[in-house]
Short mmCIF file of C-alpha atoms in Angstrom, two decimals:
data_model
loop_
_atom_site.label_atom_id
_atom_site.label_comp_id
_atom_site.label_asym_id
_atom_site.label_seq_id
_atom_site.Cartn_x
_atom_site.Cartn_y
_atom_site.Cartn_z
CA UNK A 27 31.23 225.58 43.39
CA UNK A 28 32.65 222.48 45.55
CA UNK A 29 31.56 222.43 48.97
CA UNK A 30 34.47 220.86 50.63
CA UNK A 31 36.96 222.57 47.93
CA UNK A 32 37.94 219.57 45.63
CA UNK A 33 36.52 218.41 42.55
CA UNK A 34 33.94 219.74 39.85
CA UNK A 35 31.48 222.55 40.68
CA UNK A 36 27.85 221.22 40.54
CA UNK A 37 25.46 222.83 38.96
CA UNK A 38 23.66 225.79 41.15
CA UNK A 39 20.81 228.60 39.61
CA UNK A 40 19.63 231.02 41.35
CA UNK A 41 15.73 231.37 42.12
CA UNK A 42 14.71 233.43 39.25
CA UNK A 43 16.43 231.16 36.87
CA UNK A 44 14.20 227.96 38.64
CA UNK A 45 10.92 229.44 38.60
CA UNK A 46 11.50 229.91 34.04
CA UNK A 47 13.07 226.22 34.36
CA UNK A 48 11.58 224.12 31.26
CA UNK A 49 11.51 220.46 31.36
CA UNK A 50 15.19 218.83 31.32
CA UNK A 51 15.50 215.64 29.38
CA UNK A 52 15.90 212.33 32.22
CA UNK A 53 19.64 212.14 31.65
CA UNK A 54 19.91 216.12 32.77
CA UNK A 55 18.03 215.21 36.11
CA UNK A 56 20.10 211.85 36.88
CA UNK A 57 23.51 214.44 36.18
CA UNK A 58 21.92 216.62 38.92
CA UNK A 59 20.75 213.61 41.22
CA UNK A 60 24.59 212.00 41.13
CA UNK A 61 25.96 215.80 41.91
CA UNK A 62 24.12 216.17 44.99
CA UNK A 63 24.51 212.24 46.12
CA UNK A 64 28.47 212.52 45.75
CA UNK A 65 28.50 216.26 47.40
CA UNK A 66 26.21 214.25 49.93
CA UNK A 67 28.52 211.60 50.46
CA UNK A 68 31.88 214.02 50.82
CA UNK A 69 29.91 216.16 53.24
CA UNK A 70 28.66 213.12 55.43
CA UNK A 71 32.35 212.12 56.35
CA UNK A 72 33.58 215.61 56.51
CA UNK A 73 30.71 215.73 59.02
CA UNK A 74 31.41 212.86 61.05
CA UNK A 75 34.88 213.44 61.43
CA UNK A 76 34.31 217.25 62.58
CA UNK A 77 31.34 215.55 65.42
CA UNK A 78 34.39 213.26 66.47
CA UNK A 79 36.20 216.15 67.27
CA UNK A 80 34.19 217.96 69.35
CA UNK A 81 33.46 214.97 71.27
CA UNK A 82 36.84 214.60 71.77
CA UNK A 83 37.81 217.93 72.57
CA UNK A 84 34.44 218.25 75.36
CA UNK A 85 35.74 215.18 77.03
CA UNK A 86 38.93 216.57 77.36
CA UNK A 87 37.63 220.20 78.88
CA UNK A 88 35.24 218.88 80.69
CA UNK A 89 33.76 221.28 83.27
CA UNK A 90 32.56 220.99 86.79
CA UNK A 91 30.82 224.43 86.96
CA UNK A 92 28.55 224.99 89.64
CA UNK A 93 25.15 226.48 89.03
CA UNK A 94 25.23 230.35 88.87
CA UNK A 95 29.14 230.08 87.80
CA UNK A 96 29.20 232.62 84.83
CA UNK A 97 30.63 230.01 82.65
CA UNK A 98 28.03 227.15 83.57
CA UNK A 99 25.09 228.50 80.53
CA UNK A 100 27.83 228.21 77.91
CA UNK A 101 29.17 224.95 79.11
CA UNK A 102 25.41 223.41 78.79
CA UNK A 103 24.91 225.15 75.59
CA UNK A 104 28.10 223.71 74.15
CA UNK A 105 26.78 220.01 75.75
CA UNK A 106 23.39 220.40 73.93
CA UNK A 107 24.94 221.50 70.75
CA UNK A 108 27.00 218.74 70.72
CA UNK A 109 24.21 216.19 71.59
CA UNK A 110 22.12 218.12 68.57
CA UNK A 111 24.72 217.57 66.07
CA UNK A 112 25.02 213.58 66.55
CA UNK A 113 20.88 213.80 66.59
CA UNK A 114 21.20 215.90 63.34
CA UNK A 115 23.97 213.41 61.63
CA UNK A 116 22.10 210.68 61.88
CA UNK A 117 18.85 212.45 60.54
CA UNK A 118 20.48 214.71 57.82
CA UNK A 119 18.50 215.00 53.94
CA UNK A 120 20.05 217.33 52.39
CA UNK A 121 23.33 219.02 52.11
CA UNK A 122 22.56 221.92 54.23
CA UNK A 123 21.59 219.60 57.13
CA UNK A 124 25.01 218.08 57.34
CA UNK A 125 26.43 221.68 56.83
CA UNK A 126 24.58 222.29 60.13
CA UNK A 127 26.06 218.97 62.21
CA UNK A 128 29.24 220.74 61.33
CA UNK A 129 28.12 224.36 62.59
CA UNK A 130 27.23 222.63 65.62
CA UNK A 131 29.94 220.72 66.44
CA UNK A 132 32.34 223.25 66.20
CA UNK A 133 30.53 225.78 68.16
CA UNK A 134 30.29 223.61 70.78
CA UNK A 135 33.76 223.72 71.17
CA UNK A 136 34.16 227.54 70.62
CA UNK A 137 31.25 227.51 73.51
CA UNK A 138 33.36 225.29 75.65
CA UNK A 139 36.64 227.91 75.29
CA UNK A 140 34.26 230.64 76.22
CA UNK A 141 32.51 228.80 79.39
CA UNK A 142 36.01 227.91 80.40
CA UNK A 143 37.32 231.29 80.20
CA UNK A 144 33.88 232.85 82.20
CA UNK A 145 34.55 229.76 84.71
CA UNK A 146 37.67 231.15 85.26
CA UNK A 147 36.92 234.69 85.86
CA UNK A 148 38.30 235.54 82.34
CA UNK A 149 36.78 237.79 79.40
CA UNK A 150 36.54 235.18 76.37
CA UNK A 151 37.83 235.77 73.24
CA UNK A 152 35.47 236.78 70.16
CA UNK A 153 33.99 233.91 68.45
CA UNK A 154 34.78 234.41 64.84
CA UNK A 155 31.81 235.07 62.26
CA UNK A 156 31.04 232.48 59.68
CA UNK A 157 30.67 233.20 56.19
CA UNK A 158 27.12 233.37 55.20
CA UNK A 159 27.30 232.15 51.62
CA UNK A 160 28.75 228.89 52.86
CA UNK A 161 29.39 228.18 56.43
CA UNK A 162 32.02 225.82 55.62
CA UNK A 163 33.97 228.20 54.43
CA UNK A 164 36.67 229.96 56.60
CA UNK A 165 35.59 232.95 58.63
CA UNK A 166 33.98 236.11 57.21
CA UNK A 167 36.41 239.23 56.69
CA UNK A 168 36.25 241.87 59.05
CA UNK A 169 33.78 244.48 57.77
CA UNK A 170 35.24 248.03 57.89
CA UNK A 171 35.17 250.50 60.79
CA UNK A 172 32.78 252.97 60.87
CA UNK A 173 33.90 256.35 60.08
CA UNK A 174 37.10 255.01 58.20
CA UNK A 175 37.80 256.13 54.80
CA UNK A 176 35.33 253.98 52.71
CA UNK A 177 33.15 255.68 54.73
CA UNK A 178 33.52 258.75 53.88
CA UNK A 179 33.73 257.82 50.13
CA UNK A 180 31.58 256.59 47.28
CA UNK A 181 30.52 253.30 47.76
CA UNK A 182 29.91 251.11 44.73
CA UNK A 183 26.56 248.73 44.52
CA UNK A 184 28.81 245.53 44.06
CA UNK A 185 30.60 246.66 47.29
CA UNK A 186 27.58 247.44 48.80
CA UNK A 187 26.21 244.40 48.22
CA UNK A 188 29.38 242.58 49.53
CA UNK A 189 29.16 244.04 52.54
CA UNK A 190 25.56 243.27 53.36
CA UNK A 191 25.97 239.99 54.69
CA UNK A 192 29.08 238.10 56.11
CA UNK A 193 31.70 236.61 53.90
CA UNK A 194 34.77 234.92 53.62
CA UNK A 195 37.25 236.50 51.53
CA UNK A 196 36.99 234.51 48.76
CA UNK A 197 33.13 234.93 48.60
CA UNK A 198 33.72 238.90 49.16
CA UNK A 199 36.04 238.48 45.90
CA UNK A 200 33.26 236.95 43.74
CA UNK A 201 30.50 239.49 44.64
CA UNK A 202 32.73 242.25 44.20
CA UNK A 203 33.68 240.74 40.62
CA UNK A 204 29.72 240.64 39.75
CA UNK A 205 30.45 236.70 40.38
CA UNK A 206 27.94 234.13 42.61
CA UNK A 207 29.86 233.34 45.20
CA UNK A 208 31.11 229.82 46.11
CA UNK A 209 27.58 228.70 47.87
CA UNK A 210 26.34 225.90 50.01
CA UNK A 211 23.27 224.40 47.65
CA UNK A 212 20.41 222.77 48.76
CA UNK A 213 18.42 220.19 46.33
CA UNK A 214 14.50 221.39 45.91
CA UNK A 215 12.49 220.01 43.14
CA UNK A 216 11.12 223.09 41.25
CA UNK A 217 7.75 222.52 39.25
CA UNK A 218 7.89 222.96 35.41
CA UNK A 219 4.55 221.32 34.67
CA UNK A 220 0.80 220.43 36.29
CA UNK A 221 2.64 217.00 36.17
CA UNK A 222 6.47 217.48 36.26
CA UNK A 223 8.88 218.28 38.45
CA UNK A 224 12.39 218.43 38.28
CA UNK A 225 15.73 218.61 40.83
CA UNK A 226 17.79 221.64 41.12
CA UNK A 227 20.21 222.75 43.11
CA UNK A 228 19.83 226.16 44.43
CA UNK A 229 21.84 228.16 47.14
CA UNK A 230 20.69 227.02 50.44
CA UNK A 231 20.08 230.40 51.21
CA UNK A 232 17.04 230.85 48.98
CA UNK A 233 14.60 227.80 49.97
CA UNK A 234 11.84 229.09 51.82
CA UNK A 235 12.33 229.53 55.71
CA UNK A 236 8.80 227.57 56.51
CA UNK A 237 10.90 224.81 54.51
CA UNK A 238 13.98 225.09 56.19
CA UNK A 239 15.49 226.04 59.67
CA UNK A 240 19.09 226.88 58.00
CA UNK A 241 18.47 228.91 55.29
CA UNK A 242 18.28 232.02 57.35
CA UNK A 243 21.04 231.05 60.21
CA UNK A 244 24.22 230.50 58.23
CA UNK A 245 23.28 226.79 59.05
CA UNK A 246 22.36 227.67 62.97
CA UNK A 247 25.84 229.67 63.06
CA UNK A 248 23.77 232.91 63.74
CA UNK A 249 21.27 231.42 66.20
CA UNK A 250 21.48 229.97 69.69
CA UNK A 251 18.11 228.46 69.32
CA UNK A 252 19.57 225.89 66.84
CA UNK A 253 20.37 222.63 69.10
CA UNK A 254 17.19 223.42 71.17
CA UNK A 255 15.23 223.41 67.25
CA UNK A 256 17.23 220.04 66.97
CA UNK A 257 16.64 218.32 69.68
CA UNK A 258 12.88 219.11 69.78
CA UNK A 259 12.67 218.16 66.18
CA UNK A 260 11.23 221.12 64.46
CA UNK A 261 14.08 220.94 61.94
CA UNK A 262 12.53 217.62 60.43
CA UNK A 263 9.45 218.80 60.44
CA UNK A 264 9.97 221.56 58.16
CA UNK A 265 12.27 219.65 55.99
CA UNK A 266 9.08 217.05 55.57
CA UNK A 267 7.02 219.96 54.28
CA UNK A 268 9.82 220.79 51.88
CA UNK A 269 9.68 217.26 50.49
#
């Protein structure tokens, strides 16, 4: 699992797995420790470039939309999201906080096509859905129509399960194959003695969400609230409980 797509897959167990974790010799937990620094380090640029972007692309859209203009709410949202995902660069820990810079950035242009288009007098175009498993990844697959023929059919669990949350198609592939999709992890230090703790990376997905405002949001691709969570710095509150 390589969140950017290149390189070796780092090491990722699931929760069950990191609660019967037994003490891993120093060398085991350093392996871990340079995983997560270079993912870290990939992520961080991949990051800043994507912020550059947007920044780019909102200067050159930029908006005079009068208050009450349909368009004007997205326009500020896509301003504040922007704004959160510098805030959020600069403050990042952990994988799935630079995950979210990227969210950001790029729905802050999506945003700015949409409160161009309501500006305008124009329906905008759907936004498209980001894969839950890793919100890097390209958009989620279309889920089937209701009423079409898998509907009317058998469904199997591992398709079932597939289509429970959004996915890209490669991540629909590996659940449908019995397979752990290619996840975003986060690092969380899991307890395997009254003294001893050790790091493991887990899919972002399962830390706790009193430990972390992403692991329920697809990285704040499913919520509006996220810049807003930013900017008032509940996100780094949470993530100082976790740690």
């Amino acid at each position: 699992m390589d969140t950017l797509g290149s390189g070796t897959p780092p090491r990722v167990v699931g929760r069950r797995r990191a609660r019967r974790l037994r003490p891993m010799p120093k060398e085991q937990q350093e392996l871990v420790l340079r995983e997560w620094a270079v993912l870290r380090e990939r992520l961080r640029r991949h990051a800043s470039a994507r912020l550059a972007d947007a920044g780019d692309a909102l200067r050159a859209g930029e908006l005079d939309l009068p208050q009450g203009n349909p368009g004007a709410r997205d326009y500020s949202w896509a301003l504040e999201a922007y704004q959160a995902a510098g805030k959020l660069l600069d403050e990042a820990v952990d994988l799935p906080d630079l995950a979210a810079v990227v969210v950001l950035a790029e729905r802050a242009v999506e945003r700015l096509a949409v409160a161009r288009a309501r500006g305008a007098g124009h329906r905008p175009g759907a936004v498209p859905e980001r894969c839950f498993y890793n919100p890097l990844h390209p958009a989620a697959r279309r889920p089937p129509e209701p009423g079409g023929r898998r509907a009317r059919g058998r469904v199997s669990a591992r398709r079932a399960a597939a289509d429970r949350r959004p996915a890209c198609a490669s991540c629909y592939r590996a659940l449908l194959a019995g397979q752990q999709p290619d996840v975003l992890p986060a690092l969380i230090r899991v307890r395997v003695s009254f003294r001893r703790t050790v790091p493991v990376l887990v899919p972002y997905y399962m830390v706790p969400q009193q430990f972390s405002p992403w692991s329920a949001t697809a990285c704040g691709a499913y919520d509006d609230d996220a810049p807003g969570l930013v900017m008032s710095g509940e996100h780094r509150t949470r993530s100082v409980m976790r740690h």
